[in-house]
Amino acid sequence: MDVTFLGGPRAQRGVGVVAPFDFALDRELWRWVPDQVSLHLTRTPFVPVEVSLDLARRVSEHETLGEAVRTLIAVTPEAVAYACASGSFVGGTAGERAMCETMTRAGAVPSVTTSGALLEALAELRVRRVALVTPYTESVTRALESYVAEAGVRVAGRAFMGLTRHIWKVPYREVVTMARQAVRPGNADALFISCTNLPTYDVIPQLEAELRIPVISANQVTMWAALRRLGTRAVGPYQALLDTSARDWPVLPEEQQEGWT
């Protein structure tokens, strides 16, 4: 069969992604990416430490970040994203900015971190009061609270799971339970679900419909902000950050609600 008339594959644009060594949700990241964009992932070196402030500091060291970005240069990404929430908020807003500068110098391309993307998303949605859901221990959760507060956003509620490993195995029903604990009627302008290793893609639309506020997650904001650097948009139905029409909080069809409770 002659397939030469097809003209070859479509030209692709690339986003480089630096993820922690234990990141397990590559497929979830891809769900926000339009067809004409490819993700090129690399991981930081293994560190034999449980999820903690110590681990967050180790996986975000500037030398580690620079080396990771340099491994991506051969595939010429147009932007680079550091996909780790705790690793990018552990040093505060100044630390996050310094990480971006390190990544940009190493790759000569625009860069973004998960926590920097969070602040961009909160500004986009004009959020002044945010509720937080995390899988972390209390100490890591408090570091996130401090980061958000430093940026001028008040933490209106929180719920955390206290996990130190296997975060990618948390089912949607536990995320929903935490969200309901963190958000009370009228107490928050938005909900942020932290940790790039926590599955969130399918649960965001239903939580928005139930809570009647924007729900954003670590992986969602990372992809949204990275794709912005390319001048293109993340894809995701019924997600308020990605589609202003979704802010009317429609009730989803029953078939789209299955499996999240």
mmCIF file of N, CA and C in Angstrom, residues 7 24 121 185 233:
data_model
loop_
_atom_site.group_PDB
_atom_site.id
_atom_site.type_symbol
_atom_site.label_atom_id
_atom_site.label_comp_id
_atom_site.label_asym_id
_atom_site.label_seq_id
_atom_site.Cartn_x
_atom_site.Cartn_y
_atom_site.Cartn_z
ATOM 1 N N GLY A 7 2.186 12.354 3.295
ATOM 2 C CA GLY A 7 3.128 13.439 3.529
ATOM 3 C C GLY A 7 3.894 13.375 4.823
ATOM 4 N N ALA A 24 4.561 9.195 38.680
ATOM 5 C CA ALA A 24 3.955 8.013 38.055
ATOM 6 C C ALA A 24 2.771 8.336 37.156
ATOM 7 N N ALA A 121 -2.339 30.782 37.815
ATOM 8 C CA ALA A 121 -3.735 30.355 37.713
ATOM 9 C C ALA A 121 -4.611 31.108 38.711
ATOM 10 N N PRO A 185 -19.354 26.328 52.337
ATOM 11 C CA PRO A 185 -20.079 27.331 51.537
ATOM 12 C C PRO A 185 -19.586 28.752 51.793
ATOM 13 N N ARG A 233 -3.264 26.359 23.947
ATOM 14 C CA ARG A 233 -4.111 26.129 25.110
ATOM 15 C C ARG A 233 -4.119 24.667 25.519
#
